[in-house]
Amino acid sequence: MGTTLYVCTTCKAGEPVPEGDLPPGLRLYAALAAKGAPEGIRIVGVECLSACNTGCAVSLTKPGAWSYVYGRLTLDDVPAILEGAGKYAATTDGIVPWRERPVVFRKQSMARIPPQMPFEEAAE
């Protein structure tokens, strides 16, 4: 299974969105989708990552690996997001060495979530 880059499409980046304008999160999703995902990655829009006060947010996840949530992202970060997603996808455990991560992934990480273990292993 591959990597999923979730993008909060409802994110308002902590600001009101004028009527008729697209939310910043939806614009970020559209820009990422337009650039195209690196091989083995799918870009999926979701309706909320509960990071409303931290600007646009994305999450990277894949089976058996650490997952991450990044915030305070803008359209200027699209190349770095895709670069970081590609590096994440190339790992087996989801951990990209810190110095190899794009700056936005080093400085704007909001959460790191451990891999989900099968229920039988977690109970031991």
Short mmCIF file of N, CA and C in Angstrom, two decimals:
data_model
loop_
_atom_site.label_atom_id
_atom_site.label_comp_id
_atom_site.label_asym_id
_atom_site.label_seq_id
_atom_site.Cartn_x
_atom_site.Cartn_y
_atom_site.Cartn_z
N MET A 1 0.84 -1.19 0.00
CA MET A 1 0.00 0.00 0.00
C MET A 1 0.86 1.24 0.00
N GLY A 2 0.36 2.28 -0.57
CA GLY A 2 1.12 3.50 -0.70
C GLY A 2 0.86 4.52 0.39
N THR A 3 1.39 5.67 0.15
CA THR A 3 1.30 6.81 1.07
C THR A 3 0.11 7.68 0.70
N THR A 4 -0.54 8.21 1.71
CA THR A 4 -1.63 9.17 1.48
C THR A 4 -1.24 10.51 2.08
N LEU A 5 -1.38 11.55 1.27
CA LEU A 5 -1.23 12.93 1.70
C LEU A 5 -2.63 13.51 1.82
N TYR A 6 -3.09 13.65 3.07
CA TYR A 6 -4.40 14.24 3.31
C TYR A 6 -4.24 15.75 3.39
N VAL A 7 -5.16 16.48 2.77
CA VAL A 7 -5.14 17.94 2.78
C VAL A 7 -6.49 18.43 3.28
N CYS A 8 -6.46 19.26 4.32
CA CYS A 8 -7.69 19.83 4.86
C CYS A 8 -8.25 20.84 3.87
N THR A 9 -9.36 20.51 3.24
CA THR A 9 -9.94 21.39 2.22
C THR A 9 -10.84 22.47 2.81
N THR A 10 -11.21 22.33 4.07
CA THR A 10 -12.09 23.33 4.69
C THR A 10 -11.32 24.36 5.49
N CYS A 11 -10.00 24.20 5.56
CA CYS A 11 -9.17 25.09 6.38
C CYS A 11 -9.31 26.54 5.92
N LYS A 12 -9.54 27.39 6.89
CA LYS A 12 -9.65 28.83 6.61
C LYS A 12 -8.40 29.57 7.04
N ALA A 13 -7.37 28.83 7.48
CA ALA A 13 -6.09 29.41 7.91
C ALA A 13 -6.29 30.43 9.02
N GLY A 14 -7.29 30.21 9.87
CA GLY A 14 -7.52 31.09 11.01
C GLY A 14 -8.13 32.43 10.66
N GLU A 15 -8.57 32.61 9.44
CA GLU A 15 -9.12 33.89 8.99
C GLU A 15 -10.51 33.70 8.38
N PRO A 16 -11.35 34.72 8.42
CA PRO A 16 -12.64 34.60 7.72
C PRO A 16 -12.41 34.50 6.21
N VAL A 17 -13.26 33.73 5.56
CA VAL A 17 -13.18 33.60 4.09
C VAL A 17 -14.36 34.37 3.51
N PRO A 18 -14.05 35.40 2.70
CA PRO A 18 -15.15 36.18 2.10
C PRO A 18 -16.07 35.28 1.26
N GLU A 19 -17.34 35.61 1.28
CA GLU A 19 -18.32 34.85 0.52
C GLU A 19 -17.90 34.79 -0.95
N GLY A 20 -17.96 33.61 -1.50
CA GLY A 20 -17.58 33.41 -2.90
C GLY A 20 -16.12 33.02 -3.09
N ASP A 21 -15.27 33.23 -2.07
CA ASP A 21 -13.87 32.83 -2.17
C ASP A 21 -13.71 31.37 -1.74
N LEU A 22 -12.70 30.74 -2.27
CA LEU A 22 -12.39 29.38 -1.84
C LEU A 22 -11.56 29.43 -0.56
N PRO A 23 -11.79 28.50 0.36
CA PRO A 23 -10.96 28.48 1.57
C PRO A 23 -9.51 28.20 1.20
N PRO A 24 -8.55 28.72 1.97
CA PRO A 24 -7.14 28.47 1.68
C PRO A 24 -6.80 26.98 1.58
N GLY A 25 -7.44 26.15 2.41
CA GLY A 25 -7.17 24.72 2.35
C GLY A 25 -7.56 24.10 1.02
N LEU A 26 -8.68 24.53 0.47
CA LEU A 26 -9.11 24.01 -0.84
C LEU A 26 -8.18 24.50 -1.94
N ARG A 27 -7.69 25.73 -1.81
CA ARG A 27 -6.71 26.23 -2.80
C ARG A 27 -5.40 25.44 -2.70
N LEU A 28 -4.98 25.11 -1.47
CA LEU A 28 -3.77 24.30 -1.30
C LEU A 28 -3.95 22.92 -1.90
N TYR A 29 -5.09 22.30 -1.65
CA TYR A 29 -5.38 20.99 -2.22
C TYR A 29 -5.33 21.04 -3.75
N ALA A 30 -5.97 22.06 -4.33
CA ALA A 30 -5.99 22.19 -5.79
C ALA A 30 -4.58 22.38 -6.35
N ALA A 31 -3.76 23.17 -5.67
CA ALA A 31 -2.38 23.40 -6.14
C ALA A 31 -1.56 22.12 -6.05
N LEU A 32 -1.71 21.36 -4.98
CA LEU A 32 -0.99 20.10 -4.85
C LEU A 32 -1.44 19.11 -5.93
N ALA A 33 -2.74 19.01 -6.13
CA ALA A 33 -3.27 18.09 -7.13
C ALA A 33 -2.82 18.50 -8.53
N ALA A 34 -2.76 19.80 -8.80
CA ALA A 34 -2.34 20.28 -10.12
C ALA A 34 -0.87 19.94 -10.40
N LYS A 35 -0.04 20.02 -9.38
CA LYS A 35 1.39 19.68 -9.54
C LYS A 35 1.57 18.19 -9.74
N GLY A 36 0.70 17.41 -9.12
CA GLY A 36 0.79 15.96 -9.22
C GLY A 36 1.63 15.37 -8.11
N ALA A 37 1.18 14.24 -7.63
CA ALA A 37 1.84 13.57 -6.52
C ALA A 37 3.04 12.78 -7.01
N PRO A 38 4.08 12.70 -6.17
CA PRO A 38 5.18 11.80 -6.49
C PRO A 38 4.67 10.36 -6.58
N GLU A 39 5.44 9.51 -7.22
CA GLU A 39 5.04 8.12 -7.41
C GLU A 39 4.75 7.45 -6.06
N GLY A 40 3.65 6.69 -6.03
CA GLY A 40 3.28 5.96 -4.82
C GLY A 40 2.52 6.77 -3.80
N ILE A 41 2.14 7.99 -4.16
CA ILE A 41 1.42 8.86 -3.22
C ILE A 41 0.10 9.28 -3.84
N ARG A 42 -0.93 9.24 -3.04
CA ARG A 42 -2.22 9.79 -3.49
C ARG A 42 -2.53 11.01 -2.63
N ILE A 43 -3.12 12.01 -3.25
CA ILE A 43 -3.50 13.24 -2.55
C ILE A 43 -5.01 13.19 -2.36
N VAL A 44 -5.44 13.29 -1.11
CA VAL A 44 -6.85 13.16 -0.78
C VAL A 44 -7.29 14.39 0.02
N GLY A 45 -8.33 15.03 -0.44
CA GLY A 45 -8.91 16.14 0.31
C GLY A 45 -9.83 15.61 1.39
N VAL A 46 -9.73 16.19 2.58
CA VAL A 46 -10.61 15.82 3.70
C VAL A 46 -11.22 17.09 4.28
N GLU A 47 -12.34 16.93 4.96
CA GLU A 47 -13.07 18.09 5.41
C GLU A 47 -12.61 18.72 6.71
N CYS A 48 -11.70 18.12 7.44
CA CYS A 48 -11.17 18.80 8.63
C CYS A 48 -10.08 17.95 9.25
N LEU A 49 -8.97 18.56 9.58
CA LEU A 49 -7.90 17.90 10.33
C LEU A 49 -7.82 18.48 11.75
N SER A 50 -8.80 19.28 12.14
CA SER A 50 -8.87 19.88 13.48
C SER A 50 -7.62 20.66 13.83
N ALA A 51 -7.11 21.40 12.87
CA ALA A 51 -5.96 22.27 13.10
C ALA A 51 -6.33 23.69 12.70
N CYS A 52 -7.52 24.08 13.04
CA CYS A 52 -8.13 25.30 12.52
C CYS A 52 -7.36 26.58 12.81
N ASN A 53 -6.65 26.66 13.90
CA ASN A 53 -5.95 27.89 14.25
C ASN A 53 -4.50 27.91 13.79
N THR A 54 -4.10 26.94 13.00
CA THR A 54 -2.69 26.85 12.62
C THR A 54 -2.47 26.99 11.13
N GLY A 55 -3.39 27.57 10.43
CA GLY A 55 -3.22 27.69 8.98
C GLY A 55 -3.54 26.39 8.30
N CYS A 56 -3.23 26.29 7.04
CA CYS A 56 -3.55 25.08 6.29
C CYS A 56 -2.77 23.90 6.84
N ALA A 57 -3.44 22.74 6.87
CA ALA A 57 -2.83 21.54 7.44
C ALA A 57 -2.90 20.39 6.46
N VAL A 58 -1.87 19.53 6.55
CA VAL A 58 -1.83 18.29 5.79
C VAL A 58 -1.39 17.17 6.73
N SER A 59 -1.63 15.95 6.31
CA SER A 59 -1.19 14.79 7.07
C SER A 59 -0.60 13.78 6.11
N LEU A 60 0.46 13.11 6.54
CA LEU A 60 1.08 12.03 5.78
C LEU A 60 0.93 10.74 6.56
N THR A 61 0.50 9.69 5.88
CA THR A 61 0.32 8.42 6.55
C THR A 61 0.49 7.28 5.55
N LYS A 62 0.88 6.13 6.09
CA LYS A 62 0.91 4.89 5.32
C LYS A 62 0.89 3.73 6.31
N PRO A 63 0.43 2.57 5.87
CA PRO A 63 0.32 1.44 6.78
C PRO A 63 1.67 1.07 7.40
N GLY A 64 1.66 0.81 8.70
CA GLY A 64 2.85 0.35 9.41
C GLY A 64 3.90 1.40 9.67
N ALA A 65 3.57 2.67 9.45
CA ALA A 65 4.57 3.73 9.59
C ALA A 65 4.04 4.84 10.50
N TRP A 66 4.98 5.64 11.01
CA TRP A 66 4.61 6.84 11.75
C TRP A 66 3.84 7.76 10.81
N SER A 67 2.87 8.49 11.34
CA SER A 67 2.10 9.48 10.59
C SER A 67 2.42 10.86 11.15
N TYR A 68 2.23 11.88 10.33
CA TYR A 68 2.55 13.25 10.71
C TYR A 68 1.43 14.19 10.31
N VAL A 69 1.26 15.27 11.09
CA VAL A 69 0.38 16.37 10.75
C VAL A 69 1.24 17.62 10.72
N TYR A 70 1.14 18.38 9.64
CA TYR A 70 1.90 19.62 9.47
C TYR A 70 0.91 20.76 9.30
N GLY A 71 1.24 21.94 9.86
CA GLY A 71 0.36 23.09 9.77
C GLY A 71 1.10 24.35 9.37
N ARG A 72 0.35 25.44 9.34
CA ARG A 72 0.86 26.75 8.93
C ARG A 72 1.43 26.72 7.51
N LEU A 73 0.75 25.99 6.63
CA LEU A 73 1.22 25.83 5.26
C LEU A 73 0.48 26.79 4.33
N THR A 74 1.18 27.21 3.29
CA THR A 74 0.60 28.12 2.29
C THR A 74 0.87 27.57 0.89
N LEU A 75 0.37 28.27 -0.09
CA LEU A 75 0.62 27.88 -1.48
C LEU A 75 2.11 27.90 -1.82
N ASP A 76 2.86 28.76 -1.16
CA ASP A 76 4.31 28.81 -1.39
C ASP A 76 5.00 27.51 -0.97
N ASP A 77 4.35 26.72 -0.11
CA ASP A 77 4.95 25.49 0.40
C ASP A 77 4.68 24.26 -0.46
N VAL A 78 3.93 24.42 -1.55
CA VAL A 78 3.56 23.26 -2.37
C VAL A 78 4.79 22.43 -2.80
N PRO A 79 5.85 23.02 -3.35
CA PRO A 79 7.00 22.19 -3.74
C PRO A 79 7.61 21.44 -2.55
N ALA A 80 7.73 22.10 -1.40
CA ALA A 80 8.31 21.46 -0.22
C ALA A 80 7.41 20.34 0.29
N ILE A 81 6.09 20.54 0.26
CA ILE A 81 5.16 19.50 0.70
C ILE A 81 5.32 18.26 -0.17
N LEU A 82 5.37 18.44 -1.48
CA LEU A 82 5.51 17.30 -2.39
C LEU A 82 6.88 16.64 -2.24
N GLU A 83 7.92 17.44 -2.03
CA GLU A 83 9.25 16.88 -1.79
C GLU A 83 9.25 16.04 -0.52
N GLY A 84 8.70 16.59 0.55
CA GLY A 84 8.64 15.88 1.82
C GLY A 84 7.80 14.62 1.74
N ALA A 85 6.70 14.69 1.00
CA ALA A 85 5.85 13.51 0.83
C ALA A 85 6.61 12.41 0.10
N GLY A 86 7.39 12.79 -0.91
CA GLY A 86 8.19 11.80 -1.64
C GLY A 86 9.23 11.14 -0.75
N LYS A 87 9.86 11.92 0.10
CA LYS A 87 10.87 11.36 1.01
C LYS A 87 10.20 10.45 2.04
N TYR A 88 9.05 10.86 2.54
CA TYR A 88 8.29 10.04 3.49
C TYR A 88 7.92 8.71 2.83
N ALA A 89 7.41 8.76 1.62
CA ALA A 89 6.97 7.54 0.92
C ALA A 89 8.13 6.57 0.70
N ALA A 90 9.34 7.08 0.58
CA ALA A 90 10.51 6.24 0.33
C ALA A 90 10.99 5.50 1.58
N THR A 91 10.45 5.85 2.75
CA THR A 91 10.88 5.19 3.98
C THR A 91 10.02 3.95 4.24
N THR A 92 10.54 3.06 5.07
CA THR A 92 9.72 1.91 5.49
C THR A 92 8.94 2.21 6.75
N ASP A 93 9.47 3.10 7.60
CA ASP A 93 8.85 3.38 8.89
C ASP A 93 8.23 4.77 9.01
N GLY A 94 8.33 5.57 7.96
CA GLY A 94 7.78 6.93 8.00
C GLY A 94 8.70 7.97 8.59
N ILE A 95 9.89 7.57 8.99
CA ILE A 95 10.81 8.52 9.63
C ILE A 95 11.88 8.95 8.62
N VAL A 96 11.77 10.19 8.18
CA VAL A 96 12.78 10.80 7.31
C VAL A 96 13.80 11.46 8.25
N PRO A 97 15.10 11.20 8.07
CA PRO A 97 16.08 11.87 8.92
C PRO A 97 15.83 13.38 8.95
N TRP A 98 15.93 13.96 10.15
CA TRP A 98 15.54 15.35 10.37
C TRP A 98 16.18 16.30 9.37
N ARG A 99 17.47 16.19 9.14
CA ARG A 99 18.16 17.12 8.24
C ARG A 99 17.78 16.95 6.77
N GLU A 100 17.15 15.82 6.44
CA GLU A 100 16.73 15.57 5.05
C GLU A 100 15.31 16.06 4.79
N ARG A 101 14.61 16.47 5.83
CA ARG A 101 13.23 16.95 5.67
C ARG A 101 13.23 18.38 5.14
N PRO A 102 12.23 18.74 4.32
CA PRO A 102 12.09 20.15 3.96
C PRO A 102 11.90 21.00 5.23
N VAL A 103 12.31 22.23 5.18
CA VAL A 103 12.24 23.11 6.35
C VAL A 103 10.82 23.16 6.92
N VAL A 104 9.80 23.23 6.08
CA VAL A 104 8.43 23.31 6.60
C VAL A 104 8.07 22.05 7.38
N PHE A 105 8.65 20.92 7.04
CA PHE A 105 8.38 19.69 7.79
C PHE A 105 9.20 19.64 9.07
N ARG A 106 10.32 20.31 9.11
CA ARG A 106 11.12 20.36 10.34
C ARG A 106 10.50 21.30 11.35
N LYS A 107 10.00 22.43 10.88
CA LYS A 107 9.57 23.49 11.79
C LYS A 107 8.07 23.57 12.01
N GLN A 108 7.28 22.90 11.19
CA GLN A 108 5.84 23.08 11.26
C GLN A 108 5.10 21.77 11.53
N SER A 109 5.78 20.83 12.15
CA SER A 109 5.14 19.57 12.53
C SER A 109 4.25 19.82 13.74
N MET A 110 3.01 19.40 13.65
CA MET A 110 2.06 19.58 14.75
C MET A 110 1.88 18.30 15.55
N ALA A 111 2.05 17.16 14.89
CA ALA A 111 1.85 15.88 15.58
C ALA A 111 2.60 14.78 14.84
N ARG A 112 3.07 13.83 15.63
CA ARG A 112 3.67 12.61 15.11
C ARG A 112 2.91 11.48 15.78
N ILE A 113 2.34 10.59 14.99
CA ILE A 113 1.45 9.56 15.50
C ILE A 113 2.09 8.19 15.24
N PRO A 114 2.20 7.35 16.28
CA PRO A 114 2.86 6.06 16.08
C PRO A 114 2.08 5.16 15.14
N PRO A 115 2.79 4.20 14.55
CA PRO A 115 2.10 3.24 13.68
C PRO A 115 1.06 2.45 14.48
N GLN A 116 -0.02 2.15 13.82
CA GLN A 116 -1.05 1.34 14.48
C GLN A 116 -0.61 -0.11 14.48
N MET A 117 -0.63 -0.70 15.65
CA MET A 117 -0.29 -2.12 15.78
C MET A 117 -1.56 -2.94 15.65
N PRO A 118 -1.41 -4.19 15.17
CA PRO A 118 -2.60 -5.06 15.21
C PRO A 118 -3.11 -5.16 16.63
N PHE A 119 -4.39 -5.25 16.80
CA PHE A 119 -5.00 -5.23 18.12
C PHE A 119 -4.43 -6.30 19.04
N GLU A 120 -4.12 -7.46 18.50
CA GLU A 120 -3.60 -8.55 19.31
C GLU A 120 -2.26 -8.17 19.93
N GLU A 121 -1.39 -7.49 19.17
CA GLU A 121 -0.08 -7.08 19.69
C GLU A 121 -0.21 -5.97 20.72
N ALA A 122 -1.14 -5.07 20.52
CA ALA A 122 -1.31 -3.93 21.42
C ALA A 122 -1.80 -4.37 22.79
N ALA A 123 -2.50 -5.49 22.86
CA ALA A 123 -3.05 -5.96 24.12
C ALA A 123 -2.00 -6.62 25.02
N GLU A 124 -0.86 -6.99 24.47
CA GLU A 124 0.17 -7.69 25.24
C GLU A 124 0.93 -6.79 26.16
#
